[in-house]
CSV table of C-alpha atoms in Angstrom, one decimal:
chain,number,residue,atom,x,y,z
A,1,UNK,CA,-14.5,40.4,-120.2
A,2,UNK,CA,-13.0,37.0,-121.0
A,3,UNK,CA,-10.1,38.0,-118.6
A,4,UNK,CA,-12.2,39.0,-115.7
A,5,UNK,CA,-13.8,37.1,-113.1
A,6,UNK,CA,-17.0,38.2,-111.9
A,7,UNK,CA,-18.1,37.8,-108.4
A,8,UNK,CA,-21.9,38.5,-107.6
A,9,UNK,CA,-23.1,38.9,-104.3
A,10,UNK,CA,-26.7,39.0,-103.5
A,11,UNK,CA,-28.5,40.5,-100.5
A,12,UNK,CA,-32.0,41.5,-99.6
A,13,UNK,CA,-31.1,45.0,-101.1
A,14,UNK,CA,-30.2,43.5,-104.3
A,15,UNK,CA,-27.2,42.0,-106.3
A,16,UNK,CA,-23.9,43.4,-106.7
A,17,UNK,CA,-21.2,42.2,-108.9
A,18,UNK,CA,-17.4,42.6,-108.6
A,19,UNK,CA,-14.8,42.1,-111.2
A,20,UNK,CA,-11.7,40.5,-110.4
A,21,UNK,CA,-8.7,40.6,-113.0
A,22,UNK,CA,-6.6,37.4,-113.8
A,23,UNK,CA,-4.2,38.0,-110.9
A,24,UNK,CA,-6.9,38.2,-108.5
A,25,UNK,CA,-8.4,35.3,-109.9
A,26,UNK,CA,-5.4,33.1,-109.5
A,27,UNK,CA,-4.9,34.3,-106.1
A,28,UNK,CA,-8.7,33.5,-105.3
A,29,UNK,CA,-8.2,30.3,-106.8
A,30,UNK,CA,-5.1,29.5,-104.6
A,31,UNK,CA,-6.8,30.5,-101.6
A,32,UNK,CA,-9.8,28.3,-102.1
A,33,UNK,CA,-7.4,25.3,-102.9
A,34,UNK,CA,-5.4,26.1,-99.9
A,35,UNK,CA,-8.6,26.4,-97.8
A,36,UNK,CA,-9.8,23.1,-99.3
A,37,UNK,CA,-6.5,21.5,-98.4
A,38,UNK,CA,-6.1,23.0,-95.1
A,39,UNK,CA,-9.8,21.7,-94.5
A,40,UNK,CA,-9.2,18.2,-95.4
A,41,UNK,CA,-5.8,18.3,-93.6
A,42,UNK,CA,-6.8,19.9,-90.4
A,43,UNK,CA,-9.9,18.0,-89.9
A,44,UNK,CA,-8.2,14.5,-89.1
A,45,UNK,CA,-5.6,16.5,-87.1
A,46,UNK,CA,-8.4,18.0,-85.2
A,47,UNK,CA,-10.1,14.8,-84.7
A,48,UNK,CA,-6.8,13.3,-83.6
A,49,UNK,CA,-6.1,16.2,-81.2
A,50,UNK,CA,-9.7,15.7,-80.0
A,51,UNK,CA,-9.3,12.2,-79.3
A,52,UNK,CA,-5.8,12.9,-77.6
A,53,UNK,CA,-7.6,15.7,-75.5
A,54,UNK,CA,-10.4,13.1,-74.1
A,55,UNK,CA,-7.5,10.6,-73.4
A,56,UNK,CA,-5.6,13.2,-71.6
A,57,UNK,CA,-8.9,14.1,-69.6
A,58,UNK,CA,-9.3,10.5,-68.9
A,59,UNK,CA,-5.6,10.2,-67.8
A,60,UNK,CA,-6.0,13.4,-65.8
A,61,UNK,CA,-9.2,12.1,-64.2
A,62,UNK,CA,-7.2,8.6,-63.3
A,63,UNK,CA,-4.3,10.7,-62.0
A,64,UNK,CA,-6.7,12.7,-59.8
A,65,UNK,CA,-8.2,9.5,-58.4
A,66,UNK,CA,-4.7,7.9,-57.9
A,67,UNK,CA,-3.5,11.2,-56.2
A,68,UNK,CA,-6.6,11.3,-54.0
A,69,UNK,CA,-6.0,7.4,-53.0
A,70,UNK,CA,-2.5,8.2,-52.5
A,71,UNK,CA,-3.4,11.0,-50.0
A,72,UNK,CA,-5.9,8.7,-48.3
A,73,UNK,CA,-3.3,6.0,-48.0
A,74,UNK,CA,-0.8,8.6,-46.7
A,75,UNK,CA,-3.1,9.7,-44.0
A,76,UNK,CA,-3.9,6.0,-43.1
A,77,UNK,CA,-0.2,5.4,-43.0
A,78,UNK,CA,0.2,8.7,-40.9
A,79,UNK,CA,-2.6,7.4,-38.6
A,80,UNK,CA,-1.1,4.1,-38.2
A,81,UNK,CA,2.3,5.5,-37.5
A,82,UNK,CA,0.9,7.9,-34.9
A,83,UNK,CA,-0.9,5.0,-33.3
A,84,UNK,CA,2.2,2.8,-33.4
A,85,UNK,CA,4.2,5.6,-31.9
A,86,UNK,CA,1.6,6.0,-29.0
A,87,UNK,CA,1.6,2.3,-28.4
A,88,UNK,CA,5.5,2.4,-28.5
A,89,UNK,CA,5.4,5.2,-25.8
A,90,UNK,CA,2.9,3.5,-23.9
A,91,UNK,CA,5.0,0.3,-23.8
A,92,UNK,CA,8.1,2.2,-22.9
A,93,UNK,CA,6.3,3.9,-20.1
A,94,UNK,CA,5.0,0.6,-18.9
A,95,UNK,CA,8.5,-0.9,-19.2
A,96,UNK,CA,9.6,1.9,-17.0
A,97,UNK,CA,7.0,1.5,-14.4
A,98,UNK,CA,7.7,-2.3,-14.2
A,99,UNK,CA,11.3,-1.5,-13.7
A,100,UNK,CA,10.6,0.8,-10.9
A,101,UNK,CA,8.0,-1.8,-9.6
A,102,UNK,CA,10.8,-4.5,-9.6
A,103,UNK,CA,12.9,-2.4,-7.8
A,104,UNK,CA,10.2,-1.3,-5.3
A,105,UNK,CA,9.2,-5.2,-4.9
A,106,UNK,CA,12.9,-6.0,-4.5
A,107,UNK,CA,13.3,-3.5,-1.8
A,108,UNK,CA,10.0,-4.4,-0.3
A,109,UNK,CA,11.2,-8.1,-0.2
A,110,UNK,CA,14.5,-7.2,1.3
A,111,UNK,CA,12.8,-5.1,3.9
A,112,UNK,CA,10.4,-7.9,4.6
A,113,UNK,CA,13.4,-10.3,5.1
A,114,UNK,CA,14.9,-7.9,7.4
A,115,UNK,CA,11.8,-7.4,9.3
A,116,UNK,CA,11.2,-11.2,9.5
A,117,UNK,CA,14.9,-11.6,10.7
A,118,UNK,CA,14.3,-8.7,13.2
A,119,UNK,CA,11.2,-10.5,14.4
A,120,UNK,CA,13.3,-13.7,15.0
A,121,UNK,CA,15.5,-11.6,17.0
A,122,UNK,CA,12.5,-10.1,18.9
A,123,UNK,CA,11.4,-13.5,19.7
A,124,UNK,CA,14.8,-14.7,20.9
A,125,UNK,CA,15.3,-17.1,18.0
A,126,UNK,CA,18.3,-17.9,16.0
A,127,UNK,CA,18.4,-16.2,12.5
A,128,UNK,CA,17.3,-18.6,9.7
A,129,UNK,CA,19.6,-19.0,6.8
A,130,UNK,CA,16.8,-18.8,4.4
A,131,UNK,CA,13.3,-17.3,5.0
A,132,UNK,CA,10.6,-19.6,3.8
A,133,UNK,CA,6.9,-18.7,3.6
A,134,UNK,CA,6.4,-21.7,6.1
A,135,UNK,CA,9.0,-20.1,8.5
A,136,UNK,CA,7.3,-16.7,8.0
A,137,UNK,CA,3.8,-18.2,8.9
A,138,UNK,CA,5.2,-19.8,12.1
A,139,UNK,CA,6.9,-16.5,13.0
A,140,UNK,CA,3.5,-14.7,12.5
A,141,UNK,CA,1.6,-17.5,14.6
A,142,UNK,CA,4.3,-17.6,17.5
A,143,UNK,CA,4.3,-13.7,17.7
A,144,UNK,CA,0.5,-13.4,17.8
A,145,UNK,CA,0.3,-16.0,20.6
A,146,UNK,CA,3.2,-14.5,22.7
A,147,UNK,CA,1.5,-11.0,22.2
A,148,UNK,CA,-1.9,-12.5,23.4
A,149,UNK,CA,-0.1,-13.7,26.6
A,150,UNK,CA,1.7,-10.4,27.0
A,151,UNK,CA,-1.5,-8.6,27.0
A,152,UNK,CA,-3.4,-11.0,29.3
A,153,UNK,CA,-0.7,-11.5,32.1
A,154,UNK,CA,1.1,-8.6,33.9
A,155,UNK,CA,4.4,-7.7,32.5
A,156,UNK,CA,6.8,-4.9,32.1
A,157,UNK,CA,7.4,-1.8,34.1
A,158,UNK,CA,4.2,0.1,35.7
A,159,UNK,CA,6.2,3.4,36.3
A,160,UNK,CA,9.4,5.1,34.7
A,161,UNK,CA,11.5,4.8,37.7
A,162,UNK,CA,15.3,4.0,37.5
A,163,UNK,CA,15.4,3.1,41.4
A,164,UNK,CA,13.8,0.2,43.3
A,165,UNK,CA,13.8,0.8,47.1
A,166,UNK,CA,12.2,-2.5,48.2
A,167,UNK,CA,12.1,-5.8,46.9
A,168,UNK,CA,9.7,-8.7,47.5
A,169,UNK,CA,10.1,-10.7,50.7
A,170,UNK,CA,10.7,-10.5,54.2
A,171,UNK,CA,11.9,-7.4,55.6
A,172,UNK,CA,11.8,-4.9,58.7
A,173,UNK,CA,8.8,-2.4,58.1
A,174,UNK,CA,10.1,1.0,58.0
A,175,UNK,CA,7.3,2.5,60.0
A,176,UNK,CA,5.9,-0.3,62.3
A,177,UNK,CA,9.6,-1.5,63.0
A,178,UNK,CA,8.4,-5.3,62.8
A,179,UNK,CA,9.5,-8.0,60.2
A,180,UNK,CA,6.8,-8.8,57.9
A,181,UNK,CA,6.5,-10.1,54.3
A,182,UNK,CA,6.7,-7.5,51.8
A,183,UNK,CA,4.2,-8.6,48.9
A,184,UNK,CA,5.6,-6.4,46.2
A,185,UNK,CA,8.4,-3.9,45.0
A,186,UNK,CA,8.7,-0.4,45.9
A,187,UNK,CA,9.7,2.2,43.3
A,188,UNK,CA,11.2,5.5,44.4
A,189,UNK,CA,8.9,8.2,42.4
A,190,UNK,CA,8.3,11.9,43.0
A,191,UNK,CA,4.7,12.8,43.5
A,192,UNK,CA,2.6,12.9,40.3
A,193,UNK,CA,4.6,10.3,38.4
A,194,UNK,CA,2.5,8.5,35.9
A,195,UNK,CA,1.3,4.9,36.7
A,196,UNK,CA,0.3,2.5,33.9
A,197,UNK,CA,-1.5,-0.7,33.7
A,198,UNK,CA,0.8,-4.0,33.0
A,199,UNK,CA,-1.9,-5.8,31.4
A,200,UNK,CA,-5.5,-5.6,29.9
A,201,UNK,CA,-7.8,-5.8,33.0
A,202,UNK,CA,-11.0,-4.6,34.6
A,203,UNK,CA,-10.8,-2.4,37.7
A,204,UNK,CA,-11.7,-4.2,40.9
A,205,UNK,CA,-11.0,-1.3,43.2
A,206,UNK,CA,-10.0,2.2,42.9
A,207,UNK,CA,-10.0,4.5,45.8
A,208,UNK,CA,-8.7,5.2,49.3
A,209,UNK,CA,-8.0,1.8,51.1
A,210,UNK,CA,-7.5,2.5,54.9
A,211,UNK,CA,-7.2,-1.1,55.9
A,212,UNK,CA,-4.3,-2.1,54.0
A,213,UNK,CA,-2.2,1.0,54.7
A,214,UNK,CA,-1.9,1.4,50.9
A,215,UNK,CA,-3.6,4.6,51.0
A,216,UNK,CA,-5.1,5.4,47.4
A,217,UNK,CA,-5.3,2.0,46.0
A,218,UNK,CA,-5.9,0.5,42.4
A,219,UNK,CA,-6.4,-3.4,42.2
A,220,UNK,CA,-6.8,-4.6,38.6
A,221,UNK,CA,-8.3,-8.0,37.9
A,222,UNK,CA,-6.4,-9.7,34.9
A,223,UNK,CA,-7.0,-12.8,33.0
A,224,UNK,CA,-5.9,-16.2,34.2
A,225,UNK,CA,-6.4,-15.4,37.8
A,226,UNK,CA,-3.8,-12.6,38.1
A,227,UNK,CA,-4.1,-9.2,40.0
A,228,UNK,CA,-2.0,-6.2,40.2
A,229,UNK,CA,-2.0,-3.7,43.1
A,230,UNK,CA,-0.9,0.0,42.7
A,231,UNK,CA,-0.4,1.7,46.2
A,232,UNK,CA,0.2,4.8,47.9
A,233,UNK,CA,-1.0,6.8,44.9
A,234,UNK,CA,-1.6,10.6,44.8
A,235,UNK,CA,-4.4,10.7,42.3
A,236,UNK,CA,-6.8,7.8,40.7
A,237,UNK,CA,-7.7,8.2,37.0
A,238,UNK,CA,-9.9,5.0,36.6
A,239,UNK,CA,-13.2,4.0,38.4
A,240,UNK,CA,-14.4,0.6,39.6
A,241,UNK,CA,-15.5,-2.0,36.9
A,242,UNK,CA,-13.8,0.0,34.0
A,243,UNK,CA,-11.8,-1.9,31.3
A,244,UNK,CA,-8.5,-0.9,31.1
A,245,UNK,CA,-5.8,-1.8,28.4
A,246,UNK,CA,-2.1,-2.6,28.8
A,247,UNK,CA,0.0,0.7,28.9
A,248,UNK,CA,-3.0,2.8,29.9
A,249,UNK,CA,-2.6,5.7,32.4
A,250,UNK,CA,-4.4,4.8,35.6
A,251,UNK,CA,-3.1,7.1,38.1
A,252,UNK,CA,-0.2,9.2,39.6
A,253,UNK,CA,2.2,8.0,42.3
A,254,UNK,CA,2.1,9.8,45.8
A,255,UNK,CA,2.6,9.2,49.5
A,256,UNK,CA,-0.6,8.3,50.9
A,257,UNK,CA,-1.5,5.8,53.6
A,258,UNK,CA,1.4,4.3,55.7
A,259,UNK,CA,4.5,5.4,54.0
A,260,UNK,CA,7.8,7.1,54.6
A,261,UNK,CA,8.1,8.9,51.2
A,262,UNK,CA,6.7,9.3,47.8
A,263,UNK,CA,6.8,6.0,45.9
A,264,UNK,CA,4.8,3.2,44.1
A,265,UNK,CA,4.2,-0.1,46.0
A,266,UNK,CA,3.5,-2.7,43.2
A,267,UNK,CA,2.1,-6.2,43.5
A,268,UNK,CA,1.5,-9.3,41.6
A,269,UNK,CA,-0.8,-11.9,42.8
A,270,UNK,CA,-2.3,-15.0,41.4
A,271,UNK,CA,-5.7,-15.6,43.1
A,272,UNK,CA,-4.8,-15.0,46.7
A,273,UNK,CA,-1.0,-15.8,46.5
A,274,UNK,CA,1.4,-12.7,46.3
A,275,UNK,CA,4.2,-13.4,43.7
A,276,UNK,CA,7.5,-11.9,43.4
A,277,UNK,CA,7.0,-9.0,40.6
A,278,UNK,CA,10.5,-9.3,39.4
A,279,UNK,CA,10.1,-12.0,36.8
A,280,UNK,CA,7.0,-10.1,35.5
A,281,UNK,CA,8.9,-7.1,35.1
A,282,UNK,CA,11.7,-8.6,33.1
A,283,UNK,CA,9.1,-10.8,31.1
A,284,UNK,CA,9.1,-9.9,27.4
A,285,UNK,CA,8.7,-11.2,23.7
A,286,UNK,CA,12.6,-12.2,23.5
A,287,UNK,CA,12.4,-13.7,26.9
A,288,UNK,CA,9.2,-15.2,26.7
A,289,UNK,CA,9.8,-18.7,28.4
A,290,UNK,CA,11.7,-17.3,31.3
A,291,UNK,CA,8.3,-16.4,33.2
A,292,UNK,CA,7.2,-20.0,33.1
A,293,UNK,CA,10.6,-21.5,34.5
A,294,UNK,CA,10.9,-18.9,37.1
A,295,UNK,CA,7.4,-18.5,38.6
A,296,UNK,CA,6.7,-21.8,40.2
A,297,UNK,CA,3.6,-21.1,42.1
A,298,UNK,CA,1.6,-21.0,39.0
A,299,UNK,CA,0.4,-24.2,37.3
A,300,UNK,CA,1.5,-23.2,33.8
A,301,UNK,CA,1.0,-26.6,32.2
A,302,UNK,CA,-2.6,-26.3,32.3
A,303,UNK,CA,-2.4,-23.2,30.1
A,304,UNK,CA,-1.8,-25.4,27.0
A,305,UNK,CA,-5.4,-26.3,27.0
A,306,UNK,CA,-6.6,-22.6,26.8
A,307,UNK,CA,-7.8,-20.8,23.9
A,308,UNK,CA,-6.0,-19.9,21.5
A,309,UNK,CA,-3.5,-22.5,22.1
A,310,UNK,CA,-5.7,-25.2,21.7
A,311,UNK,CA,-6.6,-24.4,18.1
A,312,UNK,CA,-4.2,-27.0,16.4
A,313,UNK,CA,-5.9,-29.8,14.6
A,314,UNK,CA,-5.4,-33.4,15.5
A,315,UNK,CA,-2.3,-34.8,14.2
A,316,UNK,CA,-0.8,-31.5,13.7
A,317,UNK,CA,2.4,-30.4,15.4
A,318,UNK,CA,2.0,-28.6,18.8
A,319,UNK,CA,2.3,-24.8,18.5
A,320,UNK,CA,5.4,-23.4,19.9
A,321,UNK,CA,3.8,-21.4,22.6
A,322,UNK,CA,2.4,-24.8,24.0
A,323,UNK,CA,5.8,-26.3,23.8
A,324,UNK,CA,7.3,-23.5,25.6
A,325,UNK,CA,4.8,-23.4,28.4
A,326,UNK,CA,4.8,-27.0,28.7
A,327,UNK,CA,8.8,-27.6,28.7
A,328,UNK,CA,9.0,-24.6,31.1
A,329,UNK,CA,6.5,-26.0,33.5
A,330,UNK,CA,8.1,-29.4,33.8
């Protein structure tokens, strides 16, 4: 029994003994020693490993936070880049629009300069070397005042006819065979040719006028004491006291009254005085002052006091239309 090792195991059912020989005893002792050594060695290692794992977990958590922060920053940078890209595209679009606008404005300015040069030509003025704002305003005022008079005083053709058969002045009457004063101009025209008002007016008379021999007659009363007569008409398109505008259709040519053939008899009168219609037919925007110098029976100088010519302030230069009227009437 000396060389045996007795191992006793006790349970609820009782005790039981196991006998080990010396070799087994040595093996058990070695096992116990190794287990003890392993315990004392592995325990610090386990503690060290546990600490390392905790540090790794902390590092992992920090890395996760850094990664999320990096992702957030990346999204922010991407958003900023997208915004910058959009702003750049908008700026490029605005630049292109500005370039197009500059081209359009340049073309507009060129067109405006050409229009103003054309206006100078239309007004019969010499072309300016440079078009200034002051010059443009002067041209606008001059054109407005000329248009005012061209609408108020008879001018231009009352009919589209290439042939004049009788002019103003003394002549032998083709029907009565006596010399008399022909107070207007006769235009050869087929029956039914349109007749137009030569200025803004009110209809003084429209109908058949037996006493004058003009047959169907229209008399228009214009501003400043002017009247126009349209005789031998075939048809009248306006009525008494109607207002008509320059260029409006008022009737059709014919052969009524004392007439040898279809034509239009056209007269221009100032108050009760017949005037030669020829200067009025030729009067236009570009030849504006010709009427005031050719028609002597009208006291044009008094027109300088009429509205809108009298709108200039005291001390300012006299408007060009006043100058033209005043100089032409001298």
